[in-house]
Coordinates of C-alpha atoms in Angstrom, one line a residue:
Chain A
M732 CA 47.7 -199.7 88.0
N733 CA 49.1 -196.4 87.1
L734 CA 46.2 -194.1 86.5
L735 CA 48.2 -191.4 85.0
N736 CA 49.2 -193.8 82.2
V737 CA 45.6 -194.9 81.8
I738 CA 44.6 -191.3 81.2
D739 CA 47.4 -190.9 78.8
E740 CA 46.0 -193.9 77.0
I741 CA 42.5 -192.5 77.0
E742 CA 43.8 -189.3 75.5
K743 CA 45.4 -191.3 72.7
K744 CA 42.2 -193.2 71.9
D745 CA 39.8 -190.2 72.6
P746 CA 41.7 -187.0 72.0
E747 CA 38.5 -185.0 72.7
I748 CA 38.1 -186.4 76.2
Y749 CA 38.7 -183.0 77.8
Q750 CA 36.4 -181.3 75.4
R751 CA 33.5 -183.6 76.2
L752 CA 32.3 -181.1 78.8
D753 CA 28.8 -180.1 79.7
G754 CA 28.1 -176.8 78.0
R755 CA 26.9 -174.9 81.1
R756 CA 29.8 -175.9 83.3
Q757 CA 32.2 -175.0 80.5
A758 CA 30.6 -171.6 80.4
L759 CA 30.9 -171.3 84.1
K760 CA 34.5 -172.1 83.9
Q761 CA 35.1 -169.6 81.2
F762 CA 33.2 -167.1 83.3
A763 CA 35.4 -167.8 86.3
S764 CA 38.5 -166.8 84.5
F765 CA 36.7 -163.9 82.8
S766 CA 35.3 -162.5 86.1
G767 CA 38.8 -162.1 87.5
K768 CA 39.5 -159.6 84.8
V769 CA 36.4 -157.4 84.7
A770 CA 35.4 -154.7 87.1
M771 CA 33.5 -155.7 90.2
L772 CA 30.3 -154.0 89.1
A773 CA 30.1 -155.9 85.8
V774 CA 30.3 -159.3 87.5
P775 CA 26.7 -159.6 88.7
V776 CA 25.5 -158.3 85.3
A777 CA 27.5 -161.1 83.6
L778 CA 26.1 -163.6 86.1
G779 CA 22.6 -162.4 85.5
S780 CA 22.8 -163.0 81.7
M781 CA 23.9 -166.5 82.5
F782 CA 21.0 -167.1 85.0
K783 CA 18.4 -166.0 82.4
K784 CA 19.7 -168.5 79.9
A785 CA 19.8 -171.3 82.5
Y786 CA 16.5 -170.8 84.3
G787 CA 14.0 -168.9 82.2
Q788 CA 11.1 -166.8 83.5
T789 CA 9.2 -168.9 85.9
G790 CA 12.1 -170.0 88.1
T791 CA 13.3 -166.5 88.1
A792 CA 10.2 -165.1 89.9
L793 CA 11.0 -167.1 93.1
L794 CA 14.6 -166.1 92.9
L795 CA 13.7 -162.5 92.6
D796 CA 11.4 -162.7 95.5
V797 CA 14.1 -164.1 97.7
L798 CA 16.7 -161.7 96.5
N799 CA 14.5 -158.7 97.2
F800 CA 13.7 -160.0 100.7
A801 CA 17.5 -160.4 101.3
L802 CA 18.0 -156.9 99.8
T803 CA 15.6 -155.4 102.4
L804 CA 17.6 -157.0 105.2
E805 CA 20.9 -155.8 103.7
Y806 CA 19.5 -152.2 103.4
L807 CA 18.6 -152.4 107.1
E808 CA 22.1 -153.6 108.1
A809 CA 23.9 -151.3 105.7
E810 CA 22.2 -148.1 107.0
F811 CA 22.5 -149.2 110.6
Y812 CA 26.3 -149.4 110.3
V813 CA 26.6 -146.2 108.2
K814 CA 24.7 -144.3 110.9
G815 CA 26.6 -146.0 113.7
L816 CA 30.0 -145.1 112.2
A817 CA 28.7 -141.5 111.7
A818 CA 27.4 -141.1 115.3
P819 CA 30.1 -139.2 117.3
G820 CA 31.6 -141.1 120.1
L821 CA 29.4 -144.1 119.7
I822 CA 31.7 -146.9 118.6
A823 CA 34.8 -147.6 120.7
A824 CA 38.0 -146.7 118.9
V825 CA 39.3 -150.3 119.2
D826 CA 36.2 -151.6 117.5
R827 CA 36.0 -149.0 114.7
P828 CA 38.0 -151.0 112.1
A829 CA 35.7 -154.0 112.7
F830 CA 32.6 -152.0 112.1
Q831 CA 34.1 -150.4 109.1
T832 CA 34.7 -153.9 107.7
I833 CA 31.2 -155.0 108.5
S834 CA 29.7 -151.8 107.0
A835 CA 31.7 -152.3 103.8
H836 CA 30.4 -155.9 103.5
E837 CA 26.8 -154.9 104.0
N838 CA 27.1 -152.1 101.4
A839 CA 28.7 -154.6 99.1
H840 CA 25.8 -157.0 99.7
V841 CA 23.3 -154.3 98.8
L842 CA 25.2 -153.5 95.6
F843 CA 25.6 -157.2 94.7
L844 CA 21.9 -158.0 95.3
R845 CA 20.6 -154.9 93.5
T846 CA 22.8 -155.6 90.4
T847 CA 21.9 -159.3 90.4
I848 CA 18.2 -158.5 90.6
M849 CA 18.5 -156.1 87.7
S850 CA 20.5 -158.5 85.6
L851 CA 17.8 -161.1 86.2
G852 CA 15.3 -158.7 84.7
G853 CA 13.8 -157.8 88.1
T854 CA 13.4 -154.5 89.9
P855 CA 15.2 -154.0 93.2
V856 CA 12.9 -153.0 96.0
A857 CA 13.4 -149.4 97.2
K858 CA 15.2 -148.9 100.4
P859 CA 12.7 -148.4 103.2
N860 CA 13.0 -145.7 105.8
F861 CA 14.2 -147.2 109.1
D862 CA 13.6 -146.5 112.7
F863 CA 16.5 -148.1 114.5
T864 CA 14.8 -147.5 117.9
A865 CA 12.3 -150.2 116.9
G866 CA 9.6 -147.6 117.3
N867 CA 7.8 -148.2 114.0
G868 CA 8.5 -144.6 112.9
S869 CA 8.1 -142.9 116.3
M870 CA 11.9 -142.7 116.6
A871 CA 11.4 -143.2 120.3
G872 CA 11.1 -147.0 120.5
P873 CA 12.6 -149.3 123.1
F874 CA 16.1 -148.8 121.6
A875 CA 15.8 -145.0 121.7
N876 CA 19.4 -144.6 122.7
V877 CA 20.7 -146.9 119.9
F878 CA 23.0 -144.2 118.4
T879 CA 24.1 -142.7 121.7
N880 CA 24.6 -145.8 123.9
Y881 CA 27.2 -148.3 122.7
G882 CA 25.7 -151.2 124.7
T883 CA 22.4 -150.7 122.9
Y884 CA 24.0 -150.4 119.6
L885 CA 26.0 -153.6 120.1
A886 CA 22.8 -155.5 121.2
V887 CA 20.9 -154.4 118.1
S888 CA 23.9 -155.2 115.9
Q889 CA 24.2 -158.7 117.3
T890 CA 20.4 -159.2 116.8
F891 CA 20.5 -158.0 113.2
E892 CA 23.5 -160.3 112.4
D893 CA 22.1 -163.4 114.1
T894 CA 18.8 -162.7 112.5
G895 CA 20.4 -162.3 109.1
V896 CA 22.1 -165.6 109.4
R897 CA 18.8 -167.3 110.2
A898 CA 17.0 -165.4 107.4
Y899 CA 19.5 -166.5 104.6
K900 CA 19.4 -170.1 106.0
G901 CA 15.7 -170.2 105.8
Q902 CA 15.7 -169.2 102.1
A903 CA 18.4 -171.7 100.9
G904 CA 15.8 -174.2 99.9
N905 CA 14.0 -171.6 97.7
L906 CA 17.2 -171.2 95.8
I907 CA 18.0 -174.8 95.1
S908 CA 17.0 -174.5 91.5
S909 CA 19.8 -172.1 90.8
N910 CA 23.4 -173.1 91.6
E911 CA 24.7 -169.6 91.1
V912 CA 22.1 -167.7 93.2
L913 CA 22.3 -170.4 95.9
R914 CA 26.1 -170.2 96.0
A915 CA 26.0 -166.4 96.2
A916 CA 23.4 -166.5 99.0
L917 CA 25.5 -169.1 100.9
R918 CA 28.6 -166.9 100.5
I919 CA 26.7 -164.0 102.0
H920 CA 25.2 -166.2 104.8
S921 CA 28.6 -167.2 106.1
V922 CA 29.8 -163.6 106.1
E923 CA 26.9 -162.7 108.3
A924 CA 27.8 -165.5 110.6
R925 CA 31.4 -164.2 110.9
H926 CA 30.0 -160.7 111.7
A927 CA 27.6 -162.2 114.3
A928 CA 30.5 -164.0 116.0
H929 CA 32.7 -160.9 116.1
V930 CA 29.9 -158.6 117.5
R931 CA 29.3 -161.3 120.1
E932 CA 33.0 -161.3 120.9
I933 CA 32.9 -157.5 121.3
R934 CA 30.0 -157.7 123.7
R935 CA 31.7 -160.5 125.6
R936 CA 34.8 -158.4 126.0
N937 CA 32.9 -155.3 127.0
G938 CA 30.2 -157.0 129.0
L939 CA 27.7 -154.4 127.8
L940 CA 24.1 -155.3 128.3
V941 CA 25.1 -158.9 128.9
P942 CA 22.8 -160.1 131.7
A943 CA 24.3 -161.5 134.9
G944 CA 24.9 -165.2 134.7
V945 CA 24.8 -165.3 130.8
L946 CA 28.0 -166.6 129.2
L947 CA 28.1 -164.9 125.8
Q948 CA 30.1 -166.7 123.1
P949 CA 30.5 -166.4 119.4
W950 CA 27.9 -169.1 118.9
I951 CA 24.3 -169.2 120.1
T952 CA 23.6 -171.3 123.2
L953 CA 20.0 -172.6 123.5
N954 CA 17.7 -169.7 122.8
Q955 CA 19.7 -167.3 124.9
S956 CA 20.2 -163.8 123.3
G957 CA 22.7 -162.6 125.9
I958 CA 20.7 -159.4 125.7
A959 CA 18.8 -157.9 128.6
S960 CA 15.7 -157.2 126.6
P961 CA 12.8 -159.6 125.8
L962 CA 12.2 -157.7 122.6
V963 CA 15.0 -159.6 120.8
Q964 CA 13.8 -163.0 121.9
P965 CA 12.0 -163.9 118.6
S966 CA 15.4 -163.7 117.0
Y967 CA 16.6 -166.5 119.2
N968 CA 13.5 -168.7 119.8
G969 CA 14.0 -172.0 118.1
E970 CA 17.8 -172.0 118.4
E971 CA 17.5 -174.4 121.3
L972 CA 16.8 -177.3 119.0
T973 CA 18.8 -180.4 119.9
T974 CA 17.4 -182.8 117.4
Q975 CA 18.5 -182.7 113.8
A976 CA 16.8 -184.8 111.0
G977 CA 15.3 -186.9 113.8
I978 CA 18.6 -187.6 115.4
N979 CA 19.1 -186.6 119.0
I980 CA 22.4 -184.7 119.3
V981 CA 22.5 -184.7 123.1
G982 CA 24.8 -187.6 124.2
I983 CA 25.0 -188.8 120.6
N984 CA 26.8 -192.2 120.3
G985 CA 27.9 -191.9 123.9
F986 CA 29.8 -188.6 123.5
A987 CA 29.3 -186.0 126.3
I988 CA 27.4 -183.6 124.1
T989 CA 25.1 -181.4 126.3
A990 CA 22.0 -179.7 125.2
E991 CA 24.0 -176.5 125.2
D992 CA 26.6 -178.0 122.9
A993 CA 24.0 -179.5 120.6
S994 CA 22.1 -176.2 120.2
E995 CA 25.3 -174.3 119.5
A996 CA 26.5 -176.8 116.9
F997 CA 23.6 -176.1 114.6
D998 CA 22.2 -172.7 113.8
E999 CA 18.5 -172.7 113.0
P1000 CA 16.5 -171.0 110.1
L1001 CA 13.7 -168.5 110.3
T1002 CA 10.9 -168.2 107.8
K1003 CA 10.5 -165.1 105.8
A1004 CA 7.3 -164.3 107.8
Q1005 CA 9.2 -164.7 111.1
V1006 CA 12.0 -162.4 109.9
L1007 CA 9.6 -159.7 108.6
A1008 CA 7.8 -159.7 112.0
I1009 CA 11.2 -159.3 113.7
V1010 CA 12.3 -156.3 111.6
D1011 CA 8.8 -154.8 111.3
P1012 CA 9.4 -152.3 114.2
F1013 CA 12.5 -151.1 112.5
I1014 CA 10.8 -150.4 109.2
I1015 CA 8.7 -147.2 108.8
Chain B
M930 CA 51.9 -194.8 98.1
Q931 CA 52.1 -194.7 94.4
N932 CA 48.4 -195.1 93.9
K933 CA 47.8 -192.1 96.2
K934 CA 48.0 -190.1 93.0
L935 CA 44.9 -191.9 91.8
T936 CA 42.5 -189.2 92.8
D937 CA 44.4 -186.3 91.3
P938 CA 43.8 -186.9 87.6
L939 CA 40.3 -188.0 88.2
D940 CA 39.5 -185.0 90.4
K941 CA 41.0 -182.7 87.9
M942 CA 38.7 -184.1 85.2
E943 CA 35.8 -183.8 87.5
G944 CA 36.7 -180.2 88.2
N945 CA 36.7 -179.6 84.5
G946 CA 33.1 -180.8 84.3
M947 CA 33.6 -184.3 83.0
S948 CA 30.1 -185.4 82.1
N949 CA 28.5 -188.6 83.1
V950 CA 28.9 -189.9 79.6
S951 CA 32.6 -189.2 79.7
R952 CA 32.9 -190.7 83.1
R953 CA 31.3 -194.0 81.9
K954 CA 33.6 -193.9 79.0
F955 CA 36.5 -193.5 81.3
I956 CA 35.4 -196.4 83.4
N957 CA 35.1 -198.6 80.3
Y958 CA 38.5 -197.5 79.1
A959 CA 40.0 -198.3 82.5
G960 CA 38.7 -201.8 82.3
L961 CA 36.3 -201.5 85.2
S962 CA 32.6 -202.2 84.8
A963 CA 30.2 -199.8 86.2
S964 CA 28.8 -202.4 88.5
A965 CA 32.2 -203.1 90.0
L966 CA 32.5 -199.4 90.8
L967 CA 29.1 -199.4 92.4
L968 CA 30.0 -202.4 94.4
A969 CA 33.1 -200.6 95.7
T970 CA 31.0 -197.6 96.5
S971 CA 28.2 -199.3 98.4
C972 CA 30.1 -202.1 100.1
S973 CA 32.8 -200.2 102.0
K974 CA 33.1 -203.0 104.6
K975 CA 33.8 -205.5 101.9
L976 CA 36.4 -203.1 100.4
D977 CA 37.9 -202.8 103.8
E978 CA 38.5 -206.5 104.1
T979 CA 40.0 -206.8 100.7
M980 CA 42.3 -203.8 101.1
G981 CA 43.5 -205.1 104.4
E982 CA 46.3 -203.4 106.2
N983 CA 48.0 -200.7 104.2
S984 CA 51.5 -199.4 104.6
M985 CA 50.1 -195.8 104.9
M986 CA 48.7 -196.7 108.3
Q987 CA 52.2 -197.1 109.6
R988 CA 53.3 -193.6 108.7
N989 CA 54.6 -191.7 111.7
G990 CA 52.2 -189.3 113.3
N991 CA 49.1 -191.0 112.1
V992 CA 46.1 -191.0 114.4
N993 CA 42.8 -192.6 113.9
S994 CA 40.0 -190.0 114.0
E995 CA 37.8 -192.6 115.7
G996 CA 40.1 -193.0 118.6
G997 CA 40.4 -196.7 117.8
G998 CA 36.7 -197.2 117.1
K999 CA 35.3 -200.1 115.3
D1000 CA 35.3 -198.3 112.0
G1001 CA 38.9 -197.4 112.1
G1002 CA 41.7 -198.7 109.9
K1003 CA 40.6 -198.0 106.3
A1004 CA 43.2 -197.2 103.8
V1005 CA 40.8 -196.1 101.1
V1006 CA 37.3 -194.8 101.1
N1007 CA 35.0 -193.9 98.2
L1008 CA 32.6 -191.1 99.1
G1009 CA 30.0 -192.3 96.6
S1010 CA 27.7 -190.4 94.5
G1011 CA 24.7 -188.0 94.7
D1012 CA 23.6 -186.5 98.0
I1013 CA 25.1 -189.4 99.9
G1014 CA 28.5 -188.6 98.4
I1015 CA 28.2 -185.0 99.5
L1016 CA 27.2 -186.0 103.0
N1017 CA 30.1 -188.4 103.2
Y1018 CA 32.4 -185.6 102.0
A1019 CA 31.1 -183.5 104.9
F1020 CA 31.5 -186.5 107.2
A1021 CA 35.1 -186.7 106.1
L1022 CA 35.8 -183.0 106.9
E1023 CA 34.1 -183.2 110.2
Q1024 CA 36.2 -186.3 111.1
L1025 CA 39.3 -184.2 110.4
E1026 CA 38.1 -181.2 112.4
A1027 CA 36.8 -183.3 115.4
A1028 CA 40.1 -185.3 115.7
F1029 CA 42.1 -182.2 115.5
Y1030 CA 40.3 -180.4 118.4
I1031 CA 40.2 -183.6 120.5
K1032 CA 44.0 -183.6 120.3
V1033 CA 44.2 -179.9 120.9
I1034 CA 42.3 -180.2 124.2
A1035 CA 44.0 -183.5 125.2
T1036 CA 47.4 -182.0 124.7
P1037 CA 46.9 -178.2 125.2
Y1038 CA 49.7 -175.9 124.0
S1039 CA 51.6 -174.1 126.7
G1040 CA 50.1 -170.8 127.7
M1041 CA 46.5 -171.6 126.6
S1042 CA 44.3 -168.9 128.1
D1043 CA 41.1 -169.7 129.9
K1044 CA 39.1 -168.3 127.1
E1045 CA 41.0 -170.1 124.5
R1046 CA 40.4 -173.4 126.3
E1047 CA 36.7 -172.5 126.7
Y1048 CA 36.2 -171.8 123.0
L1049 CA 38.4 -174.6 121.8
T1050 CA 36.6 -177.1 124.0
D1051 CA 33.2 -175.8 122.7
I1052 CA 34.4 -176.1 119.1
R1053 CA 35.7 -179.6 119.8
D1054 CA 32.2 -180.6 121.1
H1055 CA 30.5 -178.9 118.1
E1056 CA 32.7 -180.8 115.6
I1057 CA 32.1 -184.1 117.5
A1058 CA 28.4 -183.3 117.3
H1059 CA 28.7 -182.7 113.5
R1060 CA 30.7 -185.8 113.0
E1061 CA 28.4 -188.1 114.9
F1062 CA 25.4 -186.5 113.3
F1063 CA 26.7 -187.4 109.9
R1064 CA 27.7 -190.9 111.0
N1065 CA 24.1 -191.6 112.2
A1066 CA 22.4 -189.8 109.3
L1067 CA 24.5 -191.8 106.7
G1068 CA 24.0 -195.1 108.5
D1069 CA 25.3 -198.0 106.4
A1070 CA 26.2 -195.6 103.5
R1071 CA 28.9 -193.9 105.5
I1072 CA 32.6 -194.0 104.8
G1073 CA 34.7 -195.5 107.6
G1074 CA 37.0 -193.7 109.9
L1075 CA 39.8 -191.8 108.2
I1076 CA 43.4 -192.3 109.1
L1077 CA 44.7 -188.8 109.8
D1078 CA 48.2 -187.4 109.8
F1079 CA 48.8 -184.4 112.1
S1080 CA 52.6 -184.8 112.0
T1081 CA 53.0 -181.3 110.5
I1082 CA 51.2 -179.7 113.5
D1083 CA 53.1 -178.7 116.6
F1084 CA 50.4 -179.2 119.3
N1085 CA 52.6 -177.5 121.8
S1086 CA 52.7 -174.3 119.8
R1087 CA 49.9 -171.8 120.1
S1088 CA 50.5 -170.4 116.7
S1089 CA 50.7 -173.8 115.0
V1090 CA 47.5 -174.9 116.6
L1091 CA 45.5 -171.7 116.0
E1092 CA 46.8 -171.3 112.4
T1093 CA 45.8 -174.9 111.7
A1094 CA 42.4 -174.3 113.3
K1095 CA 42.0 -171.1 111.2
A1096 CA 42.9 -173.0 108.0
F1097 CA 40.5 -175.9 108.9
E1098 CA 37.6 -173.5 109.7
D1099 CA 38.0 -171.4 106.7
L1100 CA 38.3 -174.5 104.6
G1101 CA 35.2 -175.9 106.1
V1102 CA 33.2 -172.8 105.4
S1103 CA 34.4 -172.8 101.8
A1104 CA 33.6 -176.5 101.5
Y1105 CA 30.0 -176.1 102.6
N1106 CA 29.6 -173.0 100.6
G1107 CA 30.7 -174.9 97.5
A1108 CA 28.8 -178.1 98.3
G1109 CA 25.3 -176.6 98.8
E1110 CA 24.6 -176.4 95.1
L1111 CA 25.7 -180.0 94.7
L1112 CA 22.9 -181.3 96.9
Q1113 CA 19.5 -182.3 95.4
S1114 CA 17.6 -182.5 98.7
A1115 CA 16.4 -179.3 100.3
Q1116 CA 16.5 -181.0 103.7
Y1117 CA 20.2 -181.8 103.4
L1118 CA 20.8 -178.3 102.1
L1119 CA 19.2 -176.9 105.2
L1120 CA 21.3 -179.2 107.4
A1121 CA 24.4 -178.1 105.6
G1122 CA 23.3 -174.5 106.1
K1123 CA 22.8 -175.1 109.8
I1124 CA 26.4 -176.3 110.1
V1125 CA 28.2 -173.9 107.8
S1126 CA 27.2 -170.8 109.8
V1127 CA 28.6 -172.5 113.0
E1128 CA 31.9 -173.2 111.1
A1129 CA 31.9 -169.5 110.2
R1130 CA 31.5 -168.5 113.8
H1131 CA 34.4 -170.8 114.7
A1132 CA 36.5 -169.3 111.9
A1133 CA 35.8 -165.8 113.2
A1134 CA 36.6 -166.7 116.8
I1135 CA 39.9 -168.4 115.9
R1136 CA 40.8 -165.5 113.7
D1137 CA 40.1 -163.1 116.5
F1138 CA 42.4 -165.1 118.8
L1139 CA 45.2 -164.8 116.2
S1140 CA 44.6 -161.2 115.2
Y1141 CA 41.7 -159.4 116.8
G1142 CA 39.5 -157.9 114.1
S1143 CA 40.5 -160.4 111.4
F1144 CA 37.2 -162.3 111.7
A1145 CA 36.2 -161.5 108.1
D1146 CA 39.3 -159.9 106.5
S1147 CA 40.0 -159.6 102.8
T1148 CA 41.9 -163.0 102.7
V1149 CA 38.4 -164.7 102.9
I1150 CA 35.9 -162.0 101.9
N1151 CA 36.1 -160.6 98.4
S1152 CA 35.2 -157.0 97.3
M1153 CA 31.6 -158.1 96.7
G1154 CA 31.3 -159.1 100.3
L1155 CA 31.2 -162.8 99.4
D1156 CA 33.0 -165.6 101.5
V1157 CA 35.2 -168.2 99.9
Y1158 CA 33.7 -171.3 98.3
R1159 CA 35.6 -174.3 97.0
T1160 CA 34.7 -177.4 95.0
P1161 CA 35.2 -180.8 96.6
P1162 CA 38.3 -181.6 94.6
E1163 CA 39.8 -178.2 95.6
V1164 CA 39.0 -178.9 99.3
L1165 CA 40.2 -182.5 99.3
A1166 CA 43.5 -181.4 97.6
I1167 CA 44.1 -178.9 100.5
A1168 CA 43.0 -181.4 103.2
D1169 CA 45.1 -184.2 101.6
K1170 CA 48.1 -183.2 103.7
Y1171 CA 46.3 -184.2 106.9
I1172 CA 44.5 -187.3 105.6
S1173 CA 46.4 -190.6 105.0
T1174 CA 43.4 -192.5 103.8
R1175 CA 43.0 -192.2 100.1
I1176 CA 39.6 -190.5 99.5
L1177 CA 38.0 -191.4 96.2
S1178 CA 35.8 -188.5 95.2
Q1179 CA 35.3 -189.1 91.5
N1180 CA 31.7 -190.1 91.8
L1181 CA 30.6 -186.9 93.6
P1182 CA 28.2 -184.6 91.6
T1183 CA 29.8 -181.7 89.9
S1184 CA 26.7 -179.5 89.5

């Protein structure tokens, strides 16, 4: 059976076959070709007008709540990298391009989220004031040397990125009603994971603040932070999970998968409350 | 080999948002009853027997992702519909990745550094964990083992292996990013989320091996700071080069 011929036949009998498209998907498709042509800033606005049509007021409230939560975290990351790049002599020359890349992404995420929130009819939360020493405003917290000691800076960076990955993951289910918002969140989520992997690689290469006996890799082993400070532990607790959907991954189907492998192969979510508790010392 | 083209027009129509009504219409036109299609979807073992040996299996360079396991030897698989279809889609991609890294470690390229071996071995184990997880989670609804074709990869060449690894990892990230919205179950969505960030970590690590600092460059991250996403037909078209088994994806959800 030659399917190409079959489709030709269908077209003969039903010339409108390609027009029998679901209205929303057709709109999306048109949007996809349109978005390539308009300026970057206009894109979230255009997206937002589509969201409102598709989801109405009630579903939008939950989306806005999640988006504003994400925006708070992106503010934190964005300012952290702007300040780090501005701190004289902090970031090693070899790593500067990478942090410029990461900084550009976090700023773009802030812009994207703010514009998306506004186009959904919401109000973006204001940027909080931050204390990157984790001192709750004392500016003399446990990471007091965060902008003068590269090791501390890298450790905080890794923690922010790994926490960001877990935070977005934890919100995915709250976005399931909106294909477009969920897709955008997933596309940010994997960027944060790329960042986390690279910052881990920087720390591995530099050996800064990596405790003796800890093998730091781009992925998370058990609940090991690879950071010599118990303060970051809540960002890693729960990552040691080796059972997924009731299926034990260790030694699965006779393969030599260790607990370390099993924990690395799956990143774990954090709830909004867990994330807010983690970032609380950094927010004044 | 002629019928290998079968998925292309169908997938194209899916990608254009062919509605369920249109799909049913298509099936009627094509002279297949809906129940026959369902039978083909749900009874892959039966399908296996009726399809028998296929000439595609004899193509040079083919390897069975299962390493000769009991599920091996299928010439055609139908991913199915709904969440099961998307999980089978993920299972197919994880089969591809796992088989690739198994071969990378079994036949290491010359000059593989200690760190490259360490990371690539870990990645192999992660992909095996993903593959086996989907196998068990899907149970009887799973597709069989895919026949893979790695004949275009030079496993003795560092650049060939790492460029392929980069392509697979970026493809995997884009696939999960595009598939999340196709899932109905929040539990499956979370599981996909748990895996995609690990694929992104792999992608970053491989990219840093090839060009340090390219972990999230502008070839994958756009000006809004968003990673690539692809629909299943787009992903399967790219993966097609490495998969001899014909993958029928026309019943996958499109929204």
